[in-house]
Coordinates of C-alpha atoms and ligand atoms in Angstrom, one line a residue:
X1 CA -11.1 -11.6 15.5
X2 CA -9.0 -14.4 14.1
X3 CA -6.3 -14.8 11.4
X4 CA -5.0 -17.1 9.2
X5 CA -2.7 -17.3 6.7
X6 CA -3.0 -18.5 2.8
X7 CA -1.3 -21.7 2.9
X8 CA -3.3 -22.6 6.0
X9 CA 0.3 -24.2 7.9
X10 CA 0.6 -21.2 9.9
X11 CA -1.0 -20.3 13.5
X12 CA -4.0 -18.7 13.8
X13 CA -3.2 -14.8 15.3
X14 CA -5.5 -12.2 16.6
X15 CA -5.0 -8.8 15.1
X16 CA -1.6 -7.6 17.3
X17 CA 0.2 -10.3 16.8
X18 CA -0.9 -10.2 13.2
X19 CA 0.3 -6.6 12.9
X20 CA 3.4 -7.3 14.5
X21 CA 4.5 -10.5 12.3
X22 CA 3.9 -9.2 9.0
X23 CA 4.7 -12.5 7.1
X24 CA 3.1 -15.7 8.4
X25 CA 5.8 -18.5 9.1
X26 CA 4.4 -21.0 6.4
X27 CA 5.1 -17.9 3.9
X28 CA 1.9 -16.8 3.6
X29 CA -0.3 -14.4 4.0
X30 CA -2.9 -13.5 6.4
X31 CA -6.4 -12.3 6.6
X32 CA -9.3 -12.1 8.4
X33 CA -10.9 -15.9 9.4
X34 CA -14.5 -14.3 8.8
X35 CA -14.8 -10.4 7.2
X36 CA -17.3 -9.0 9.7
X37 CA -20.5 -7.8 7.4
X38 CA -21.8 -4.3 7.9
X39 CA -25.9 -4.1 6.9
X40 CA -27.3 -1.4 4.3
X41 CA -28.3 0.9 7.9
X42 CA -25.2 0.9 9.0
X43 CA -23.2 2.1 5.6
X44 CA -25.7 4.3 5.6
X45 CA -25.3 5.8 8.6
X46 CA -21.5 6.3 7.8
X47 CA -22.8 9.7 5.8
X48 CA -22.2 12.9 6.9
X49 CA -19.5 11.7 9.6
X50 CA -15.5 12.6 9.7
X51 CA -12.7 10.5 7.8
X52 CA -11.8 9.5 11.3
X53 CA -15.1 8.7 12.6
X54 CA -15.9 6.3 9.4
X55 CA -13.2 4.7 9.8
X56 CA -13.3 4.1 13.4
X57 CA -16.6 2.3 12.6
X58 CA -15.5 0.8 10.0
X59 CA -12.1 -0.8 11.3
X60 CA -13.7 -1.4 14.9
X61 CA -14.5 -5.4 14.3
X62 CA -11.1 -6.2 13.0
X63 CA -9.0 -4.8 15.6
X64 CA -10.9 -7.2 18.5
X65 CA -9.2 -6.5 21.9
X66 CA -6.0 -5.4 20.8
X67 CA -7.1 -2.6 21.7
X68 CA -10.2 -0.4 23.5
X69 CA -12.4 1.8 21.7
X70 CA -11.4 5.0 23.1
X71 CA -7.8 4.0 22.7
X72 CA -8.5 2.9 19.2
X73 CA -10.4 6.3 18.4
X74 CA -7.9 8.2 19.6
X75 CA -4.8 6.1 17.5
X76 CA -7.2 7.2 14.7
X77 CA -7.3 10.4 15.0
X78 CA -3.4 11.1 16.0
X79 CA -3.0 9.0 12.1
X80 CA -4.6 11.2 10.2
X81 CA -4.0 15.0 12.2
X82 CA -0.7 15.9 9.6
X83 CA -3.0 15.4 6.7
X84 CA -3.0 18.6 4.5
X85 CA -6.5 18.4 3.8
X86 CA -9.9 18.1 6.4
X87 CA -11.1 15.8 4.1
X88 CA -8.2 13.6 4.6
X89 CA -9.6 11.5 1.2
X90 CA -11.5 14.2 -1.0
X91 CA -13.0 14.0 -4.3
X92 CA -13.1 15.5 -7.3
X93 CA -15.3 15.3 -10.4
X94 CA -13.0 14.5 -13.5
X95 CA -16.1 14.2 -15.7
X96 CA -19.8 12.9 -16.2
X97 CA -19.9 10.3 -13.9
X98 CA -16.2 10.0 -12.9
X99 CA -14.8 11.2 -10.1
X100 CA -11.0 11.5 -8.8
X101 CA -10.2 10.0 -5.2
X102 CA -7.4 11.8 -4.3
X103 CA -5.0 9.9 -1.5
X104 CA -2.0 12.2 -1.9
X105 CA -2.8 14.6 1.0
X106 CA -0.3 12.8 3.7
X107 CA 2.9 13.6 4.9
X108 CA 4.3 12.0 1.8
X109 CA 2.1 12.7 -0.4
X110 CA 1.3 9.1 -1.7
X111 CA -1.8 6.9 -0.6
X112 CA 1.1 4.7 1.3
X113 CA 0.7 7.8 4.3
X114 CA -3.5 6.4 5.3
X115 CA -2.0 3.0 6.2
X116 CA 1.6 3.6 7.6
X117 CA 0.3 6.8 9.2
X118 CA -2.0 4.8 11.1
X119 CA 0.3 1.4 11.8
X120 CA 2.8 3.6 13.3
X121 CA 0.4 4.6 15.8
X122 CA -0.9 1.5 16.1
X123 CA 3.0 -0.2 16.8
X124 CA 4.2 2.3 19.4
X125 CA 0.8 1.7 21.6
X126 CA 1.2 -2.0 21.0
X127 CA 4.8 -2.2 22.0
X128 CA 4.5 0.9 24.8
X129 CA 2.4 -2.1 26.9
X130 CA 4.4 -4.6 26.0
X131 CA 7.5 -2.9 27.2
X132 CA 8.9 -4.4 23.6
X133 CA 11.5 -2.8 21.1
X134 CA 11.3 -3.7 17.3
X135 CA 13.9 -3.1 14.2
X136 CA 12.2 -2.3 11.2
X137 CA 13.9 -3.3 8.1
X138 CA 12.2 -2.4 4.5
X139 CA 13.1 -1.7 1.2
X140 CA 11.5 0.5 -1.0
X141 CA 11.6 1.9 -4.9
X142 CA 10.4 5.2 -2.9
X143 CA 7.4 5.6 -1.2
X144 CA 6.9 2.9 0.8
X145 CA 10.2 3.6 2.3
X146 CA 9.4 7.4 2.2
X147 CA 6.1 6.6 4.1
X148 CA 7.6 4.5 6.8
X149 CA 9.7 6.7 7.7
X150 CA 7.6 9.5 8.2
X151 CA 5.5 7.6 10.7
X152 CA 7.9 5.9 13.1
X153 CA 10.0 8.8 13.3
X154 CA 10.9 9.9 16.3
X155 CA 8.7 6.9 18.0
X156 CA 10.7 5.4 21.4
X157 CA 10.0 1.6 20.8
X158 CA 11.1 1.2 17.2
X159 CA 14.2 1.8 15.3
X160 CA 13.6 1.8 11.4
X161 CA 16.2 0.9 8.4
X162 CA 15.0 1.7 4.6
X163 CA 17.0 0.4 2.2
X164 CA 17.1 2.2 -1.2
X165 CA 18.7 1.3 -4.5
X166 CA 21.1 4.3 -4.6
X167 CA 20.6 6.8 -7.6
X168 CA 17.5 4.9 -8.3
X169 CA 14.6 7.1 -6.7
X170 CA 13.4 10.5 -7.8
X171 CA 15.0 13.5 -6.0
X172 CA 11.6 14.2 -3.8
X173 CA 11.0 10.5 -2.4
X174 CA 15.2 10.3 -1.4
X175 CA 14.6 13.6 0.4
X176 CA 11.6 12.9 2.1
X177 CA 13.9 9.7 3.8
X178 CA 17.1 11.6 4.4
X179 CA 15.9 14.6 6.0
X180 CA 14.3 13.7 8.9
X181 CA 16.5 14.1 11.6
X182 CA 14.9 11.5 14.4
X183 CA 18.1 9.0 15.9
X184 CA 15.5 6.0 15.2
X185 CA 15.6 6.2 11.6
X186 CA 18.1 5.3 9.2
X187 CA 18.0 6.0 4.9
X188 CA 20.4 3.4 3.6
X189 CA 21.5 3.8 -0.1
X190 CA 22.6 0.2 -1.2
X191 CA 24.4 -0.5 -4.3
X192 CA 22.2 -2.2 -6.5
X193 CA 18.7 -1.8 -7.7
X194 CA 15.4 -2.5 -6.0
X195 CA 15.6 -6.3 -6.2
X196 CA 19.1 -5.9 -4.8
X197 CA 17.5 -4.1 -1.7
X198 CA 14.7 -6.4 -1.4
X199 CA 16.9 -9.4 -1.7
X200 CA 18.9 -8.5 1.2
X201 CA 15.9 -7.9 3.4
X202 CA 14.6 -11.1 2.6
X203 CA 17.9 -12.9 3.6
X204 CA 18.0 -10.8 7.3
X205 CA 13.9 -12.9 7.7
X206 CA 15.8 -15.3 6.8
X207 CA 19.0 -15.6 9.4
X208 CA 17.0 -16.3 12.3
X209 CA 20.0 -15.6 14.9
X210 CA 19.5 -12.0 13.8
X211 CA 16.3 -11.4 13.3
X212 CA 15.7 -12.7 16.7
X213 CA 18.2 -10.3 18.1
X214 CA 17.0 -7.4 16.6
X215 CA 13.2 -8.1 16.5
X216 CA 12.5 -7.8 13.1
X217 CA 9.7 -6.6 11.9
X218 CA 8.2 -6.2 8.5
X219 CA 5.5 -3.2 7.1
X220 CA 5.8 -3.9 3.6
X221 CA 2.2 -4.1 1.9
X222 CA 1.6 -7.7 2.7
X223 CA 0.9 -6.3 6.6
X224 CA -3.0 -6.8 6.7
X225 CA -2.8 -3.6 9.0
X226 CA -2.3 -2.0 5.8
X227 CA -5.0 -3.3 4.0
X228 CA -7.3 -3.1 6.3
X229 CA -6.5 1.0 6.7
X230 CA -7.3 1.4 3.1
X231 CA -10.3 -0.3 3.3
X232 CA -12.1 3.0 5.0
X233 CA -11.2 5.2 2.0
X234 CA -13.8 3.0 -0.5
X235 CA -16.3 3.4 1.5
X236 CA -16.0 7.1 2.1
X237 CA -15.9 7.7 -1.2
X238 CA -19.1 5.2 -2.2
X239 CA -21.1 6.9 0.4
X240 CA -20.2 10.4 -1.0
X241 CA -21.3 9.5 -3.9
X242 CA -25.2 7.6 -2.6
X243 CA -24.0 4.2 -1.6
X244 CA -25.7 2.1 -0.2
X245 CA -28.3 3.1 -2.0
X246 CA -26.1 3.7 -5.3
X247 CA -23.5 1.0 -6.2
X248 CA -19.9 2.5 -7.2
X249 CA -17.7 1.4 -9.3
X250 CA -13.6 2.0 -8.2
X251 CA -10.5 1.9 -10.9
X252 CA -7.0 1.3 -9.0
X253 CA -3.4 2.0 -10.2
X254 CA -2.5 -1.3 -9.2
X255 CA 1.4 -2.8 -8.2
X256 CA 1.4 -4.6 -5.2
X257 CA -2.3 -5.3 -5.1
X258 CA -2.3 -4.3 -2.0
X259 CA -5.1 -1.2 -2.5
X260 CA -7.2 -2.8 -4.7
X261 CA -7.4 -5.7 -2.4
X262 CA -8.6 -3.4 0.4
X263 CA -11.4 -2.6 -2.6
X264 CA -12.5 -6.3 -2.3
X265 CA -13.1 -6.9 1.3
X266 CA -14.9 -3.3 1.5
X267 CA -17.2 -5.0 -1.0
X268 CA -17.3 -8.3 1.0
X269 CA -18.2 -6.5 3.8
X270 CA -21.3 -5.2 2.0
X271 CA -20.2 -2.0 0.0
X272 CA -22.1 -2.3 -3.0
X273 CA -19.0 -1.8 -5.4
X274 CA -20.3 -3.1 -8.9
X275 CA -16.6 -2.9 -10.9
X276 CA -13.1 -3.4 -9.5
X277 CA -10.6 -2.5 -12.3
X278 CA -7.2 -3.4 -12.2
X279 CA -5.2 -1.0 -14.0
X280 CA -1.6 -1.9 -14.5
X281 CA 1.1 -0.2 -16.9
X282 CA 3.3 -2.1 -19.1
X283 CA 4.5 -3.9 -16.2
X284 CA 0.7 -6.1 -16.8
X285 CA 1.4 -9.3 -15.2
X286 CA -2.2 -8.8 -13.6
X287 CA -3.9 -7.8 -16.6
X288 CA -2.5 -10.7 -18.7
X289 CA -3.2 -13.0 -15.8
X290 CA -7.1 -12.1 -15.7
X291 CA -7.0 -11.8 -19.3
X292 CA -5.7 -15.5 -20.1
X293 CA -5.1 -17.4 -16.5
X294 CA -1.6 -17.9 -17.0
X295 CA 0.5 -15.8 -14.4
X296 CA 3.7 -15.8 -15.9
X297 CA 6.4 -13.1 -14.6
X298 CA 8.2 -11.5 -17.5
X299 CA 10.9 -9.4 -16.0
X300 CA 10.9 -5.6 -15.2
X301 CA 10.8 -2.8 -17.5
X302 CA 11.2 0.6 -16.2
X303 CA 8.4 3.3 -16.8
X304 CA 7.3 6.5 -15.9
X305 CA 5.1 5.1 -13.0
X306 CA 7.8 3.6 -11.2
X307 CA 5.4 2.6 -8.0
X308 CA 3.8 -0.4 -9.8
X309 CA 6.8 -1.8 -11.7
X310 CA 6.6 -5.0 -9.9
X311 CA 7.2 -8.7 -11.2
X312 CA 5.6 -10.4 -8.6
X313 CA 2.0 -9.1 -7.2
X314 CA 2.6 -9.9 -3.2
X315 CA -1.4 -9.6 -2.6
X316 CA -2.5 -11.4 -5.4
X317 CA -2.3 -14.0 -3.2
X318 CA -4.9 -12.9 -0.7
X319 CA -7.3 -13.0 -3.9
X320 CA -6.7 -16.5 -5.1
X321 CA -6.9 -17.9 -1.6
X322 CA -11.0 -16.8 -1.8
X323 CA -10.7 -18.2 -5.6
X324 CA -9.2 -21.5 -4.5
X325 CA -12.2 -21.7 -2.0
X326 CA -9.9 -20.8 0.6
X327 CA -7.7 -23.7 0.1
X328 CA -4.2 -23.2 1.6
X329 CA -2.7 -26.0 0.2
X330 CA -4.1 -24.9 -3.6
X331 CA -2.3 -21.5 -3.1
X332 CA 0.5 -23.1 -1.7
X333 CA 1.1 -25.0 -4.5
X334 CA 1.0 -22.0 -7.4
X335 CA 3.0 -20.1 -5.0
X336 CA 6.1 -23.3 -5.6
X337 CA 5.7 -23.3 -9.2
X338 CA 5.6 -19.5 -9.1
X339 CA 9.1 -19.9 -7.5
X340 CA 10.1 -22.9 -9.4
X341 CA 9.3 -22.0 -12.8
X342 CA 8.4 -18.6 -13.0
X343 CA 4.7 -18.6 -13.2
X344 CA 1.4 -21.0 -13.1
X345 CA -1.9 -21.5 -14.1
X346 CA -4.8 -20.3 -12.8
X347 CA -8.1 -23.4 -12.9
X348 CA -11.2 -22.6 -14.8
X349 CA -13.0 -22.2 -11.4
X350 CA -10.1 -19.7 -9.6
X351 CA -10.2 -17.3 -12.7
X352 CA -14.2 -17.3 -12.9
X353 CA -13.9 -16.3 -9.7
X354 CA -11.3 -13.7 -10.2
X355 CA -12.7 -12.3 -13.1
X356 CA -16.6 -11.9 -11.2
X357 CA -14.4 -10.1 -8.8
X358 CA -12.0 -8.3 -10.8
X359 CA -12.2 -6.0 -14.4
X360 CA -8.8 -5.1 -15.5
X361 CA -6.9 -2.9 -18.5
X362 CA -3.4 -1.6 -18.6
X363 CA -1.8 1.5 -20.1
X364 CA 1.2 2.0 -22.6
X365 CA 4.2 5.1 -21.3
X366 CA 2.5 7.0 -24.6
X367 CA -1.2 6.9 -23.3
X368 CA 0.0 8.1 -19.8
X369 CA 1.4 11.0 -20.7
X370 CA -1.1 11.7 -23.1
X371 CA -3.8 11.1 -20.3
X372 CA -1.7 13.8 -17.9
X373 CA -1.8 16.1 -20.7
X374 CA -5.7 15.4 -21.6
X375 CA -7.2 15.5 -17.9
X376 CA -5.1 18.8 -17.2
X377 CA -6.5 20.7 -20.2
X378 CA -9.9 19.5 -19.7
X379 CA -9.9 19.7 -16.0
X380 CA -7.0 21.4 -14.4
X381 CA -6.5 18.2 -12.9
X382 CA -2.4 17.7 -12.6
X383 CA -2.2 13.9 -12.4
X384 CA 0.6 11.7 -11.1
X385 CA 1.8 8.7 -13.8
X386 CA 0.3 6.6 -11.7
X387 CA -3.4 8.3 -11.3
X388 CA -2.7 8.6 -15.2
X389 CA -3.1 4.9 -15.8
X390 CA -5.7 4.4 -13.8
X391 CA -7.7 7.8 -15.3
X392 CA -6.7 6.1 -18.8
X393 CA -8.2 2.5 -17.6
X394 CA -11.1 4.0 -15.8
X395 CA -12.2 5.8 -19.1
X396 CA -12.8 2.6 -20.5
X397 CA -15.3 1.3 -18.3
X398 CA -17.4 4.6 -18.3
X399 CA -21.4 3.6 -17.3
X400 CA -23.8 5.1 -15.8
X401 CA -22.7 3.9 -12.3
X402 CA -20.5 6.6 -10.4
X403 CA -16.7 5.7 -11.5
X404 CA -14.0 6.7 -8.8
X405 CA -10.5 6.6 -10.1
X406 CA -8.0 6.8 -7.0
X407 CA -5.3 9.2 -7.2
X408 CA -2.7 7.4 -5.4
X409 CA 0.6 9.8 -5.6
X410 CA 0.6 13.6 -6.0
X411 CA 2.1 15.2 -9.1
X412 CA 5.0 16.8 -7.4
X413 CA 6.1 13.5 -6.4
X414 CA 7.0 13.2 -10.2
X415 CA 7.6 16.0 -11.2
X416 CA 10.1 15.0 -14.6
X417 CA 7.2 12.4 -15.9
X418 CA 5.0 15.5 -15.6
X419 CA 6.4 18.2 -17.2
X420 CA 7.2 16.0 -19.7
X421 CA 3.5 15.6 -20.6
X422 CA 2.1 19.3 -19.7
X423 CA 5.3 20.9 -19.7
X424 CA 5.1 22.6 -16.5
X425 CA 6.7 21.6 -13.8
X426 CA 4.3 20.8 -10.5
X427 CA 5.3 22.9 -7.7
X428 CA 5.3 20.8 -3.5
X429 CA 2.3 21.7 -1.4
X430 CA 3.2 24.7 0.5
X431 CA 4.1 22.7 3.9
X432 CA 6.7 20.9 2.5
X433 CA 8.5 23.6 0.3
X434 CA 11.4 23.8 2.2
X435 CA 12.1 20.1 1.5
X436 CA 14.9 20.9 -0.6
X437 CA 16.8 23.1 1.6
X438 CA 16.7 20.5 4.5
X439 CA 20.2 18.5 5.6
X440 CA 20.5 15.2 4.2
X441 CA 21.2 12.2 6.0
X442 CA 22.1 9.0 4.8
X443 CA 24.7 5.9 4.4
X444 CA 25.7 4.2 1.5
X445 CA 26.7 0.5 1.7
X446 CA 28.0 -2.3 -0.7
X447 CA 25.3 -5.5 -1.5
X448 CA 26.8 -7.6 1.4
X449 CA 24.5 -8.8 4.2
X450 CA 27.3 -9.2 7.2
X451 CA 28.0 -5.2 6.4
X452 CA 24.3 -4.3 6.8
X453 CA 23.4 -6.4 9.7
X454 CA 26.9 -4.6 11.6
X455 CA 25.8 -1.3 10.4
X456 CA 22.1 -2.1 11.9
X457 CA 23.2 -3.8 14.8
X458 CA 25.3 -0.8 15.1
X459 CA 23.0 1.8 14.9
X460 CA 20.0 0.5 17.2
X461 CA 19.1 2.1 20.4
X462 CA 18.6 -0.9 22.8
Ligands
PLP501 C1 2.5 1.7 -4.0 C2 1.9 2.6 -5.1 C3 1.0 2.0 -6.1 C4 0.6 0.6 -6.1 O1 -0.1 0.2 -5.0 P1 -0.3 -1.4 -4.6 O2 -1.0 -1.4 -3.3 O3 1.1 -1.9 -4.5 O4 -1.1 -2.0 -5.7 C5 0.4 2.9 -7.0 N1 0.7 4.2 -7.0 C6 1.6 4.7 -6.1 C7 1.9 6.2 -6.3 C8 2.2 4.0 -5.2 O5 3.1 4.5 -4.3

């Protein structure tokens, strides 16, 4: 299996050295050169089997020989073991016809855990061969950063740094990266707020004396390994509810566009998925760009689903690369004036495309809370803000095709924007109830490179 990037100026990669660069050198992104098809028999035959088994088969073609299959099967199923549930990705019906998807079961209890669970795996078998070390440097609003950590901890190749804006993340998602207490990873508070943090990560990439020196490496959501782990969770839900034989239609609480996107390649490889919605909260740079086909970036406003306050939609690109026709240059192009002048247009053609592809709808702070509120009365259902919006969204596009909303953070991730709407506060799943008795650990520094490449050059085990 081959790789290349969106602006087509980048070497092609197979899948390990995909994994391992993250970012393609022309600034792109990449993706798969062909997405392997799987026919009507075989989805079918996905039915009755275990999370892991589905997605064994289902991520099999895409992984090529990086590595065996028994290797591979066995990476899969160490992923997923510290899952809380045995359904890993279980659902639940909301109402007629719409169902809840509910990805909060992990060790961090956001969806981030089915992908990052599973990279880590897949990095420390990759670099165990190899005989290679790598740093990894993110930054995070919360659960990314939360959700890294959990994985490489404690992992022999790989020392990890997660910079946080300090005083910026809720009290759960700072614990769940200060209190593990592996050597290899390191909870950075960094004076600023998330741009800050994502700034300076940006500039270590780019001082290429250091980032050789330290092996840099990148697992922020434009890693296809990422996508391509949350590919396995839309079809597991579709064949629950009668695909192939059924289409299925799938709303996503969407930031990054990084899960949805996983939503669209499960379709192009033959998952009868009739709707893709888009559902953004006042933060709706996605929704106005479908709407009008001007993406335009409009600065941040905080909310109550901090997760998908985002200015710039990193995976959107993946999408208009296939609208464009899969013309690198084209997307190459937007991505300058996106840089240049804060936004571009989108041709007739690309947003016909995109909108075939794509539904979309957004929700205000107001009709979140009011849809926590609403689905826990009528269902018992505690929602996070960020299921909220897409619950909200999904209710919209009601049919009589199967609806699956997915649940992307659980409720006691959030607990303030919570018991706000429903006035109680949601208690942490039983195995992790100790969290706020555990020692902290963590270093503050000032918004200076030089003192955070020191303080990582410092710190890693060589
Ligand atoms: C990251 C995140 C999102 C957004 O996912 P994208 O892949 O960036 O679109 C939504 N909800 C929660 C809880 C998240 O952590």
């Amino acid at each position: 299996m081959q790789y290349i990037s969106t602006r087509g100026a980048a070497p092609v990669l197979d899948f390990e050295a995909t994994m391992l660069t993250g970012l393609a050198r022309d600034g792109g992104l990449y993706l798969p050169a062909h997405v392997p098809p799987m026919t009507q028999g075989e989805i079918a035959a996905l039915a009755g089997l275990s999370y892991e088994d589905q997605a064994y088969t289902i991520m099999r073609p895409f992984v090529g020989n990086t590595f065996d299959d028994e290797e591979f099967r066995a990476l899969i199923a160490k992923a997923y073991a510290g899952f809380g549930h045995p359904a890993r990705a279980p659902l639940k019906q909301l109402a007629d016809n719409h169902f809840l998807l509910e990805l909060f079961h992990g060790p961090t209890l956001a969806f981030k855990d089915f992908a990052m669970q599973l990279i880590g795996q897949l990095f420390q078998a990759a670099l165990a061969r190899s005989g290679d070390r790598v740093t990894i440097v993110g930054a995070t609003s919360g659960d990314t950063g939360s959700a890294a950590i959990e994985a490489f901890r404690g992992l022999d190749n790989v020392d990890v740094f997660i910079l946080y804006p300090h005083g910026r993340v809720s009290e759960v998602q700072r614990r769940q990266m200060t209190t593990p207490s592996e050597a290899n990873v390191h909870a950075l508070a960094i004076d600023g707020d998330f741009d800050t943090c994502q700034a300076l990560v940006k500039d270590m990439f780019n001082d290429f004396a250091f980032r050789d020196e330290v092996r840099l490496a990148g697992v922020n959501s434009i890693n296809w390994a990422r996508v391509l782990a949350q590919v396995v969770y839309y079809f597991s839900a579709a064949v629950s509810l009668g695909a192939p034989h059924r289409p299925v239609s799938f709303t996503v609480p969407t930031g990054n566009f990084g899960d949805i996107f996983a939503g669209y390649i499960a379709r192009a490889m033959g998952l009868p998925i009739e709707k893709l919605i888009v559902a953004t909260n006042h933060n709706d740079i996605l929704h106005r760009a479908l709407s009008s086909g001007g993406y335009v970036t409009d600065g941040v406003k905080p909310s109550i689903s901090p997760s998908m306050d985002i200015q710039v939609s990193s995976n959107f690109e993946r999408a208009l690369f296939d609208a464009y026709g899969r013309d690198g240059a084209a997307v190459a192009h937007s991505m300058d004036e996106l840089k240049s002048a804060g936004g571009f247009h989108i041709s007739q053609g690309a947003l016909e495309f995109l909108r075939e592809a794509f539904a979309s709808g957004r929700a205000s702070e107001e009709e979140t809370s009011a849809t926590i509120a609403r689905t826990a009365l009528a269902t018992g259902e505690t929602l996070c803000p960020h299921s909220a919006v897409g619950v909200h969204v999904a209710e919209t596009f009601l049919s009589a095709t199967p609806m699956v909303t997915l649940a992307t953070a659980h409720p006691a991730k959030f607990p303030d924007a919570v018991e706000a709407a429903t006035g109680k506060r949601p208690p942490l799943p039983e195995r992790m109830a100790d969290l706020f008795e555990r020692p902290e650990r963590v270093t503050r520094l000032a918004n200076d490179l030089s003192t955070l490449e020191a303080h990582i050059k410092g710190h890693i085990r060589t």
